[in-house]
Amino acid sequence: RIAVAAAAGVASSAISSPAELLMIQQQRSGDSLAGAAQRVWSTYGLKGMYRGIGATATRESLYTGGYLGVMPVLRDVFQAHPTFQSLPDGSATAAAGVIAGLLAATASQPADTIKTRMQAFLNPVEAPQYTSLRSTTAQVMKDGGGVLALWSGFAPRAIRTVGAVFILTFTRDFFIGVLEKPEPELASL
């Protein structure tokens, strides 16, 4: 499960990486989406649009591996535990979602920090320190005073990640329940 979820994350980076790059560029320049896309494309081409793809793929694999892979495993473990059997339905899912979300946020935050810096500073002449994963990592650690700088912005992102895992899990479970019902029961929905 975890490997398949991580692979899905890597695949999703083909879309999320340029989308996030354009969002970051809009925030920095105040351009419209079309304006940012035109400026990045005309200045840097396809390579510019996919700046930070390696960091994005890493982040997405860790994130989706956490919420699609780890969460169901934790939920199954919790549901089998006597403590959760005496709690209301959904308690094991909620606990697993929070833990998986925190794990996913913790594991993926360094890649997110590196990706954001690489996508914010596109011009290699003005910002040569952000042209590769290695140089960006070194610069982030130098600017922030060490390895903990890679977790810059962790708290707000962890809150969003836990919320997303929680929502996605309950939505997934709802639709699985609907799709697994026999046809006569579906008609009453």
mmCIF file with all atom_site columns, C-alpha atoms in Angstrom:
data_model
loop_
_atom_site.group_PDB
_atom_site.id
_atom_site.type_symbol
_atom_site.label_atom_id
_atom_site.label_alt_id
_atom_site.label_comp_id
_atom_site.label_asym_id
_atom_site.label_entity_id
_atom_site.label_seq_id
_atom_site.pdbx_PDB_ins_code
_atom_site.Cartn_x
_atom_site.Cartn_y
_atom_site.Cartn_z
_atom_site.occupancy
_atom_site.B_iso_or_equiv
_atom_site.pdbx_formal_charge
_atom_site.auth_seq_id
_atom_site.auth_comp_id
_atom_site.auth_asym_id
_atom_site.auth_atom_id
_atom_site.pdbx_PDB_model_num
ATOM 1   C CA . ARG A 1 1   ? 0.000   0.000  0.000   1.00 0.00 ? 1   ARG A CA 1
ATOM 2   C CA . ILE A 1 2   ? 2.635   2.502  1.031   1.00 0.00 ? 2   ILE A CA 1
ATOM 3   C CA . ALA A 1 3   ? 4.760   1.950  -2.112  1.00 0.00 ? 3   ALA A CA 1
ATOM 4   C CA . VAL A 1 4   ? 1.750   2.315  -4.416  1.00 0.00 ? 4   VAL A CA 1
ATOM 5   C CA . ALA A 1 5   ? 0.690   5.486  -2.596  1.00 0.00 ? 5   ALA A CA 1
ATOM 6   C CA . ALA A 1 6   ? 4.211   6.897  -2.843  1.00 0.00 ? 6   ALA A CA 1
ATOM 7   C CA . ALA A 1 7   ? 4.326   6.110  -6.579  1.00 0.00 ? 7   ALA A CA 1
ATOM 8   C CA . ALA A 1 8   ? 1.020   7.933  -7.032  1.00 0.00 ? 8   ALA A CA 1
ATOM 9   C CA . GLY A 1 9   ? 2.591   10.926 -5.324  1.00 0.00 ? 9   GLY A CA 1
ATOM 10  C CA . VAL A 1 10  ? 5.534   10.885 -7.698  1.00 0.00 ? 10  VAL A CA 1
ATOM 11  C CA . ALA A 1 11  ? 3.159   10.736 -10.681 1.00 0.00 ? 11  ALA A CA 1
ATOM 12  C CA . SER A 1 12  ? 1.104   13.641 -9.335  1.00 0.00 ? 12  SER A CA 1
ATOM 13  C CA . SER A 1 13  ? 4.178   15.859 -9.261  1.00 0.00 ? 13  SER A CA 1
ATOM 14  C CA . ALA A 1 14  ? 4.049   16.117 -13.057 1.00 0.00 ? 14  ALA A CA 1
ATOM 15  C CA . ILE A 1 15  ? 1.004   18.349 -12.572 1.00 0.00 ? 15  ILE A CA 1
ATOM 16  C CA . SER A 1 16  ? 1.548   19.772 -9.100  1.00 0.00 ? 16  SER A CA 1
ATOM 17  C CA . SER A 1 17  ? 5.120   20.950 -9.660  1.00 0.00 ? 17  SER A CA 1
ATOM 18  C CA . PRO A 1 18  ? 4.426   23.458 -12.467 1.00 0.00 ? 18  PRO A CA 1
ATOM 19  C CA . ALA A 1 19  ? 1.135   24.474 -10.829 1.00 0.00 ? 19  ALA A CA 1
ATOM 20  C CA . GLU A 1 20  ? 2.877   25.282 -7.552  1.00 0.00 ? 20  GLU A CA 1
ATOM 21  C CA . LEU A 1 21  ? 5.730   27.000 -9.363  1.00 0.00 ? 21  LEU A CA 1
ATOM 22  C CA . LEU A 1 22  ? 3.244   29.328 -11.044 1.00 0.00 ? 22  LEU A CA 1
ATOM 23  C CA . MET A 1 23  ? 1.476   29.986 -7.742  1.00 0.00 ? 23  MET A CA 1
ATOM 24  C CA . ILE A 1 24  ? 4.794   30.901 -6.092  1.00 0.00 ? 24  ILE A CA 1
ATOM 25  C CA . GLN A 1 25  ? 5.736   33.101 -9.025  1.00 0.00 ? 25  GLN A CA 1
ATOM 26  C CA . GLN A 1 26  ? 2.354   34.859 -8.827  1.00 0.00 ? 26  GLN A CA 1
ATOM 27  C CA . GLN A 1 27  ? 2.911   35.526 -5.126  1.00 0.00 ? 27  GLN A CA 1
ATOM 28  C CA . ARG A 1 28  ? 6.348   36.983 -5.783  1.00 0.00 ? 28  ARG A CA 1
ATOM 29  C CA . SER A 1 29  ? 5.427   39.116 -8.805  1.00 0.00 ? 29  SER A CA 1
ATOM 30  C CA . GLY A 1 30  ? 1.744   39.915 -8.445  1.00 0.00 ? 30  GLY A CA 1
ATOM 31  C CA . ASP A 1 31  ? 1.166   38.605 -11.993 1.00 0.00 ? 31  ASP A CA 1
ATOM 32  C CA . SER A 1 32  ? -2.020  36.864 -13.056 1.00 0.00 ? 32  SER A CA 1
ATOM 33  C CA . LEU A 1 33  ? -1.817  33.126 -13.634 1.00 0.00 ? 33  LEU A CA 1
ATOM 34  C CA . ALA A 1 34  ? -1.591  33.686 -17.390 1.00 0.00 ? 34  ALA A CA 1
ATOM 35  C CA . GLY A 1 35  ? 1.003   36.419 -16.892 1.00 0.00 ? 35  GLY A CA 1
ATOM 36  C CA . ALA A 1 36  ? 3.158   34.243 -14.650 1.00 0.00 ? 36  ALA A CA 1
ATOM 37  C CA . ALA A 1 37  ? 2.895   31.300 -17.048 1.00 0.00 ? 37  ALA A CA 1
ATOM 38  C CA . GLN A 1 38  ? 3.821   33.469 -20.030 1.00 0.00 ? 38  GLN A CA 1
ATOM 39  C CA . ARG A 1 39  ? 6.772   35.071 -18.205 1.00 0.00 ? 39  ARG A CA 1
ATOM 40  C CA . VAL A 1 40  ? 8.179   31.757 -16.921 1.00 0.00 ? 40  VAL A CA 1
ATOM 41  C CA . TRP A 1 41  ? 7.665   29.997 -20.268 1.00 0.00 ? 41  TRP A CA 1
ATOM 42  C CA . SER A 1 42  ? 9.173   32.779 -22.381 1.00 0.00 ? 42  SER A CA 1
ATOM 43  C CA . THR A 1 43  ? 12.151  33.248 -20.059 1.00 0.00 ? 43  THR A CA 1
ATOM 44  C CA . TYR A 1 44  ? 12.943  29.700 -18.918 1.00 0.00 ? 44  TYR A CA 1
ATOM 45  C CA . GLY A 1 45  ? 10.936  27.351 -21.160 1.00 0.00 ? 45  GLY A CA 1
ATOM 46  C CA . LEU A 1 46  ? 9.837   23.859 -20.201 1.00 0.00 ? 46  LEU A CA 1
ATOM 47  C CA . LYS A 1 47  ? 12.853  23.398 -17.935 1.00 0.00 ? 47  LYS A CA 1
ATOM 48  C CA . GLY A 1 48  ? 11.793  26.467 -15.967 1.00 0.00 ? 48  GLY A CA 1
ATOM 49  C CA . MET A 1 49  ? 8.214   25.259 -15.636 1.00 0.00 ? 49  MET A CA 1
ATOM 50  C CA . TYR A 1 50  ? 9.506   22.044 -14.073 1.00 0.00 ? 50  TYR A CA 1
ATOM 51  C CA . ARG A 1 51  ? 12.076  23.658 -11.788 1.00 0.00 ? 51  ARG A CA 1
ATOM 52  C CA . GLY A 1 52  ? 12.045  21.755 -8.503  1.00 0.00 ? 52  GLY A CA 1
ATOM 53  C CA . ILE A 1 53  ? 10.381  18.622 -9.929  1.00 0.00 ? 53  ILE A CA 1
ATOM 54  C CA . GLY A 1 54  ? 12.751  16.337 -8.005  1.00 0.00 ? 54  GLY A CA 1
ATOM 55  C CA . ALA A 1 55  ? 11.924  17.983 -4.684  1.00 0.00 ? 55  ALA A CA 1
ATOM 56  C CA . THR A 1 56  ? 8.219   18.012 -5.557  1.00 0.00 ? 56  THR A CA 1
ATOM 57  C CA . ALA A 1 57  ? 8.262   14.300 -6.433  1.00 0.00 ? 57  ALA A CA 1
ATOM 58  C CA . THR A 1 58  ? 10.041  13.531 -3.164  1.00 0.00 ? 58  THR A CA 1
ATOM 59  C CA . ARG A 1 59  ? 7.594   15.594 -1.144  1.00 0.00 ? 59  ARG A CA 1
ATOM 60  C CA . GLU A 1 60  ? 4.547   14.113 -2.870  1.00 0.00 ? 60  GLU A CA 1
ATOM 61  C CA . SER A 1 61  ? 5.765   10.527 -2.485  1.00 0.00 ? 61  SER A CA 1
ATOM 62  C CA . LEU A 1 62  ? 6.302   11.017 1.246   1.00 0.00 ? 62  LEU A CA 1
ATOM 63  C CA . TYR A 1 63  ? 3.011   12.868 1.676   1.00 0.00 ? 63  TYR A CA 1
ATOM 64  C CA . THR A 1 64  ? 0.806   10.439 -0.248  1.00 0.00 ? 64  THR A CA 1
ATOM 65  C CA . GLY A 1 65  ? 2.671   7.465  1.193   1.00 0.00 ? 65  GLY A CA 1
ATOM 66  C CA . GLY A 1 66  ? 1.728   8.842  4.589   1.00 0.00 ? 66  GLY A CA 1
ATOM 67  C CA . TYR A 1 67  ? -1.924  9.530  4.061   1.00 0.00 ? 67  TYR A CA 1
ATOM 68  C CA . LEU A 1 68  ? -2.836  6.798  1.571   1.00 0.00 ? 68  LEU A CA 1
ATOM 69  C CA . GLY A 1 69  ? -0.422  4.164  2.806   1.00 0.00 ? 69  GLY A CA 1
ATOM 70  C CA . VAL A 1 70  ? 0.285   4.613  6.506   1.00 0.00 ? 70  VAL A CA 1
ATOM 71  C CA . MET A 1 71  ? -3.140  5.826  7.617   1.00 0.00 ? 71  MET A CA 1
ATOM 72  C CA . PRO A 1 72  ? -5.080  2.650  6.647   1.00 0.00 ? 72  PRO A CA 1
ATOM 73  C CA . VAL A 1 73  ? -2.433  0.466  8.285   1.00 0.00 ? 73  VAL A CA 1
ATOM 74  C CA . LEU A 1 74  ? -2.610  2.471  11.523  1.00 0.00 ? 74  LEU A CA 1
ATOM 75  C CA . ARG A 1 75  ? -6.410  2.490  11.414  1.00 0.00 ? 75  ARG A CA 1
ATOM 76  C CA . ASP A 1 76  ? -6.497  -1.310 11.122  1.00 0.00 ? 76  ASP A CA 1
ATOM 77  C CA . VAL A 1 77  ? -4.087  -1.657 14.062  1.00 0.00 ? 77  VAL A CA 1
ATOM 78  C CA . PHE A 1 78  ? -6.108  0.785  16.169  1.00 0.00 ? 78  PHE A CA 1
ATOM 79  C CA . GLN A 1 79  ? -9.469  -0.825 15.319  1.00 0.00 ? 79  GLN A CA 1
ATOM 80  C CA . ALA A 1 80  ? -8.144  -4.181 16.525  1.00 0.00 ? 80  ALA A CA 1
ATOM 81  C CA . HIS A 1 81  ? -7.007  -2.671 19.849  1.00 0.00 ? 81  HIS A CA 1
ATOM 82  C CA . PRO A 1 82  ? -9.467  -3.011 22.771  1.00 0.00 ? 82  PRO A CA 1
ATOM 83  C CA . THR A 1 83  ? -9.165  0.687  23.653  1.00 0.00 ? 83  THR A CA 1
ATOM 84  C CA . PHE A 1 84  ? -10.602 1.780  20.318  1.00 0.00 ? 84  PHE A CA 1
ATOM 85  C CA . GLN A 1 85  ? -13.321 -0.877 20.327  1.00 0.00 ? 85  GLN A CA 1
ATOM 86  C CA . SER A 1 86  ? -14.962 0.888  23.282  1.00 0.00 ? 86  SER A CA 1
ATOM 87  C CA . LEU A 1 87  ? -14.793 4.337  21.633  1.00 0.00 ? 87  LEU A CA 1
ATOM 88  C CA . PRO A 1 88  ? -17.265 5.804  19.115  1.00 0.00 ? 88  PRO A CA 1
ATOM 89  C CA . ASP A 1 89  ? -17.061 4.767  15.451  1.00 0.00 ? 89  ASP A CA 1
ATOM 90  C CA . GLY A 1 90  ? -14.459 6.754  13.611  1.00 0.00 ? 90  GLY A CA 1
ATOM 91  C CA . SER A 1 91  ? -12.143 7.164  16.616  1.00 0.00 ? 91  SER A CA 1
ATOM 92  C CA . ALA A 1 92  ? -9.520  4.815  15.191  1.00 0.00 ? 92  ALA A CA 1
ATOM 93  C CA . THR A 1 93  ? -9.767  6.570  11.827  1.00 0.00 ? 93  THR A CA 1
ATOM 94  C CA . ALA A 1 94  ? -9.403  9.994  13.432  1.00 0.00 ? 94  ALA A CA 1
ATOM 95  C CA . ALA A 1 95  ? -6.389  8.935  15.522  1.00 0.00 ? 95  ALA A CA 1
ATOM 96  C CA . ALA A 1 96  ? -4.744  7.227  12.551  1.00 0.00 ? 96  ALA A CA 1
ATOM 97  C CA . GLY A 1 97  ? -5.394  10.300 10.394  1.00 0.00 ? 97  GLY A CA 1
ATOM 98  C CA . VAL A 1 98  ? -3.771  12.657 12.885  1.00 0.00 ? 98  VAL A CA 1
ATOM 99  C CA . ILE A 1 99  ? -0.726  10.438 13.345  1.00 0.00 ? 99  ILE A CA 1
ATOM 100 C CA . ALA A 1 100 ? -0.323  9.719  9.623   1.00 0.00 ? 100 ALA A CA 1
ATOM 101 C CA . GLY A 1 101 ? -0.762  13.415 8.834   1.00 0.00 ? 101 GLY A CA 1
ATOM 102 C CA . LEU A 1 102 ? 1.932   14.401 11.326  1.00 0.00 ? 102 LEU A CA 1
ATOM 103 C CA . LEU A 1 103 ? 4.265   11.707 10.007  1.00 0.00 ? 103 LEU A CA 1
ATOM 104 C CA . ALA A 1 104 ? 3.647   12.796 6.406   1.00 0.00 ? 104 ALA A CA 1
ATOM 105 C CA . ALA A 1 105 ? 4.196   16.467 7.266   1.00 0.00 ? 105 ALA A CA 1
ATOM 106 C CA . THR A 1 106 ? 7.373   15.741 9.227   1.00 0.00 ? 106 THR A CA 1
ATOM 107 C CA . ALA A 1 107 ? 8.854   13.510 6.531   1.00 0.00 ? 107 ALA A CA 1
ATOM 108 C CA . SER A 1 108 ? 7.943   15.746 3.589   1.00 0.00 ? 108 SER A CA 1
ATOM 109 C CA . GLN A 1 109 ? 8.673   19.213 5.038   1.00 0.00 ? 109 GLN A CA 1
ATOM 110 C CA . PRO A 1 110 ? 12.371  19.370 4.046   1.00 0.00 ? 110 PRO A CA 1
ATOM 111 C CA . ALA A 1 111 ? 11.508  18.547 0.427   1.00 0.00 ? 111 ALA A CA 1
ATOM 112 C CA . ASP A 1 112 ? 8.743   21.177 0.499   1.00 0.00 ? 112 ASP A CA 1
ATOM 113 C CA . THR A 1 113 ? 11.109  23.837 1.846   1.00 0.00 ? 113 THR A CA 1
ATOM 114 C CA . ILE A 1 114 ? 13.706  23.035 -0.823  1.00 0.00 ? 114 ILE A CA 1
ATOM 115 C CA . LYS A 1 115 ? 11.079  22.939 -3.586  1.00 0.00 ? 115 LYS A CA 1
ATOM 116 C CA . THR A 1 116 ? 9.666   26.296 -2.575  1.00 0.00 ? 116 THR A CA 1
ATOM 117 C CA . ARG A 1 117 ? 13.073  27.992 -2.599  1.00 0.00 ? 117 ARG A CA 1
ATOM 118 C CA . MET A 1 118 ? 13.981  26.478 -5.964  1.00 0.00 ? 118 MET A CA 1
ATOM 119 C CA . GLN A 1 119 ? 10.676  27.597 -7.470  1.00 0.00 ? 119 GLN A CA 1
ATOM 120 C CA . ALA A 1 120 ? 10.794  31.072 -5.941  1.00 0.00 ? 120 ALA A CA 1
ATOM 121 C CA . PHE A 1 121 ? 14.224  31.967 -7.306  1.00 0.00 ? 121 PHE A CA 1
ATOM 122 C CA . LEU A 1 122 ? 14.264  30.984 -10.977 1.00 0.00 ? 122 LEU A CA 1
ATOM 123 C CA . ASN A 1 123 ? 17.038  33.197 -12.310 1.00 0.00 ? 123 ASN A CA 1
ATOM 124 C CA . PRO A 1 124 ? 20.306  31.219 -12.079 1.00 0.00 ? 124 PRO A CA 1
ATOM 125 C CA . VAL A 1 125 ? 22.396  34.379 -12.507 1.00 0.00 ? 125 VAL A CA 1
ATOM 126 C CA . GLU A 1 126 ? 20.692  36.240 -9.651  1.00 0.00 ? 126 GLU A CA 1
ATOM 127 C CA . ALA A 1 127 ? 20.303  33.193 -7.384  1.00 0.00 ? 127 ALA A CA 1
ATOM 128 C CA . PRO A 1 128 ? 22.847  30.496 -8.303  1.00 0.00 ? 128 PRO A CA 1
ATOM 129 C CA . GLN A 1 129 ? 22.503  28.997 -4.822  1.00 0.00 ? 129 GLN A CA 1
ATOM 130 C CA . TYR A 1 130 ? 19.014  27.723 -5.751  1.00 0.00 ? 130 TYR A CA 1
ATOM 131 C CA . THR A 1 131 ? 19.801  25.876 -8.992  1.00 0.00 ? 131 THR A CA 1
ATOM 132 C CA . SER A 1 132 ? 20.002  22.305 -7.653  1.00 0.00 ? 132 SER A CA 1
ATOM 133 C CA . LEU A 1 133 ? 18.700  20.192 -4.785  1.00 0.00 ? 133 LEU A CA 1
ATOM 134 C CA . ARG A 1 134 ? 22.158  20.064 -3.231  1.00 0.00 ? 134 ARG A CA 1
ATOM 135 C CA . SER A 1 135 ? 22.930  23.785 -3.485  1.00 0.00 ? 135 SER A CA 1
ATOM 136 C CA . THR A 1 136 ? 19.437  24.749 -2.312  1.00 0.00 ? 136 THR A CA 1
ATOM 137 C CA . THR A 1 137 ? 19.662  22.434 0.690   1.00 0.00 ? 137 THR A CA 1
ATOM 138 C CA . ALA A 1 138 ? 23.054  23.897 1.636   1.00 0.00 ? 138 ALA A CA 1
ATOM 139 C CA . GLN A 1 139 ? 21.754  27.467 1.263   1.00 0.00 ? 139 GLN A CA 1
ATOM 140 C CA . VAL A 1 140 ? 18.627  26.826 3.345   1.00 0.00 ? 140 VAL A CA 1
ATOM 141 C CA . MET A 1 141 ? 20.753  25.315 6.118   1.00 0.00 ? 141 MET A CA 1
ATOM 142 C CA . LYS A 1 142 ? 23.269  28.170 5.897   1.00 0.00 ? 142 LYS A CA 1
ATOM 143 C CA . ASP A 1 143 ? 20.565  30.866 6.016   1.00 0.00 ? 143 ASP A CA 1
ATOM 144 C CA . GLY A 1 144 ? 18.611  29.161 8.779   1.00 0.00 ? 144 GLY A CA 1
ATOM 145 C CA . GLY A 1 145 ? 21.457  28.094 11.023  1.00 0.00 ? 145 GLY A CA 1
ATOM 146 C CA . GLY A 1 146 ? 21.470  24.367 10.434  1.00 0.00 ? 146 GLY A CA 1
ATOM 147 C CA . VAL A 1 147 ? 19.457  21.315 9.539   1.00 0.00 ? 147 VAL A CA 1
ATOM 148 C CA . LEU A 1 148 ? 16.334  22.455 11.444  1.00 0.00 ? 148 LEU A CA 1
ATOM 149 C CA . ALA A 1 149 ? 15.896  25.208 8.852   1.00 0.00 ? 149 ALA A CA 1
ATOM 150 C CA . LEU A 1 150 ? 14.647  22.482 6.504   1.00 0.00 ? 150 LEU A CA 1
ATOM 151 C CA . TRP A 1 151 ? 11.532  22.303 8.704   1.00 0.00 ? 151 TRP A CA 1
ATOM 152 C CA . SER A 1 152 ? 10.829  26.013 8.366   1.00 0.00 ? 152 SER A CA 1
ATOM 153 C CA . GLY A 1 153 ? 7.068   26.508 8.113   1.00 0.00 ? 153 GLY A CA 1
ATOM 154 C CA . PHE A 1 154 ? 6.358   23.099 9.625   1.00 0.00 ? 154 PHE A CA 1
ATOM 155 C CA . ALA A 1 155 ? 3.578   24.059 12.054  1.00 0.00 ? 155 ALA A CA 1
ATOM 156 C CA . PRO A 1 156 ? 1.138   25.625 9.552   1.00 0.00 ? 156 PRO A CA 1
ATOM 157 C CA . ARG A 1 157 ? 1.833   22.914 6.991   1.00 0.00 ? 157 ARG A CA 1
ATOM 158 C CA . ALA A 1 158 ? 1.381   20.157 9.592   1.00 0.00 ? 158 ALA A CA 1
ATOM 159 C CA . ILE A 1 159 ? -2.004  21.579 10.579  1.00 0.00 ? 159 ILE A CA 1
ATOM 160 C CA . ARG A 1 160 ? -3.085  21.663 6.911   1.00 0.00 ? 160 ARG A CA 1
ATOM 161 C CA . THR A 1 161 ? -1.721  18.162 6.309   1.00 0.00 ? 161 THR A CA 1
ATOM 162 C CA . VAL A 1 162 ? -3.494  16.641 9.314   1.00 0.00 ? 162 VAL A CA 1
ATOM 163 C CA . GLY A 1 163 ? -6.728  18.347 8.237   1.00 0.00 ? 163 GLY A CA 1
ATOM 164 C CA . ALA A 1 164 ? -6.328  17.119 4.672   1.00 0.00 ? 164 ALA A CA 1
ATOM 165 C CA . VAL A 1 165 ? -5.607  13.548 5.747   1.00 0.00 ? 165 VAL A CA 1
ATOM 166 C CA . PHE A 1 166 ? -8.623  13.613 8.051   1.00 0.00 ? 166 PHE A CA 1
ATOM 167 C CA . ILE A 1 167 ? -10.959 14.957 5.334   1.00 0.00 ? 167 ILE A CA 1
ATOM 168 C CA . LEU A 1 168 ? -9.608  12.686 2.598   1.00 0.00 ? 168 LEU A CA 1
ATOM 169 C CA . THR A 1 169 ? -9.873  9.627  4.818   1.00 0.00 ? 169 THR A CA 1
ATOM 170 C CA . PHE A 1 170 ? -13.479 10.206 5.822   1.00 0.00 ? 170 PHE A CA 1
ATOM 171 C CA . THR A 1 171 ? -14.425 11.094 2.228   1.00 0.00 ? 171 THR A CA 1
ATOM 172 C CA . ARG A 1 172 ? -12.697 7.950  0.947   1.00 0.00 ? 172 ARG A CA 1
ATOM 173 C CA . ASP A 1 173 ? -14.418 5.779  3.542   1.00 0.00 ? 173 ASP A CA 1
ATOM 174 C CA . PHE A 1 174 ? -17.814 7.309  2.752   1.00 0.00 ? 174 PHE A CA 1
ATOM 175 C CA . PHE A 1 175 ? -17.518 6.610  -0.971  1.00 0.00 ? 175 PHE A CA 1
ATOM 176 C CA . ILE A 1 176 ? -16.179 3.110  -0.435  1.00 0.00 ? 176 ILE A CA 1
ATOM 177 C CA . GLY A 1 177 ? -19.219 2.451  1.752   1.00 0.00 ? 177 GLY A CA 1
ATOM 178 C CA . VAL A 1 178 ? -21.552 3.826  -0.919  1.00 0.00 ? 178 VAL A CA 1
ATOM 179 C CA . LEU A 1 179 ? -19.916 1.900  -3.735  1.00 0.00 ? 179 LEU A CA 1
ATOM 180 C CA . GLU A 1 180 ? -19.876 -1.373 -1.826  1.00 0.00 ? 180 GLU A CA 1
ATOM 181 C CA . LYS A 1 181 ? -23.595 -1.276 -0.974  1.00 0.00 ? 181 LYS A CA 1
ATOM 182 C CA . PRO A 1 182 ? -25.872 -3.627 -2.905  1.00 0.00 ? 182 PRO A CA 1
ATOM 183 C CA . GLU A 1 183 ? -27.889 -1.905 -5.656  1.00 0.00 ? 183 GLU A CA 1
ATOM 184 C CA . PRO A 1 184 ? -31.287 -1.852 -3.861  1.00 0.00 ? 184 PRO A CA 1
ATOM 185 C CA . GLU A 1 185 ? -29.682 0.053  -0.973  1.00 0.00 ? 185 GLU A CA 1
ATOM 186 C CA . LEU A 1 186 ? -28.176 2.592  -3.389  1.00 0.00 ? 186 LEU A CA 1
ATOM 187 C CA . ALA A 1 187 ? -31.612 3.528  -4.701  1.00 0.00 ? 187 ALA A CA 1
ATOM 188 C CA . SER A 1 188 ? -32.630 4.742  -1.224  1.00 0.00 ? 188 SER A CA 1
ATOM 189 C CA . LEU A 1 189 ? -29.747 7.257  -1.091  1.00 0.00 ? 189 LEU A CA 1
#
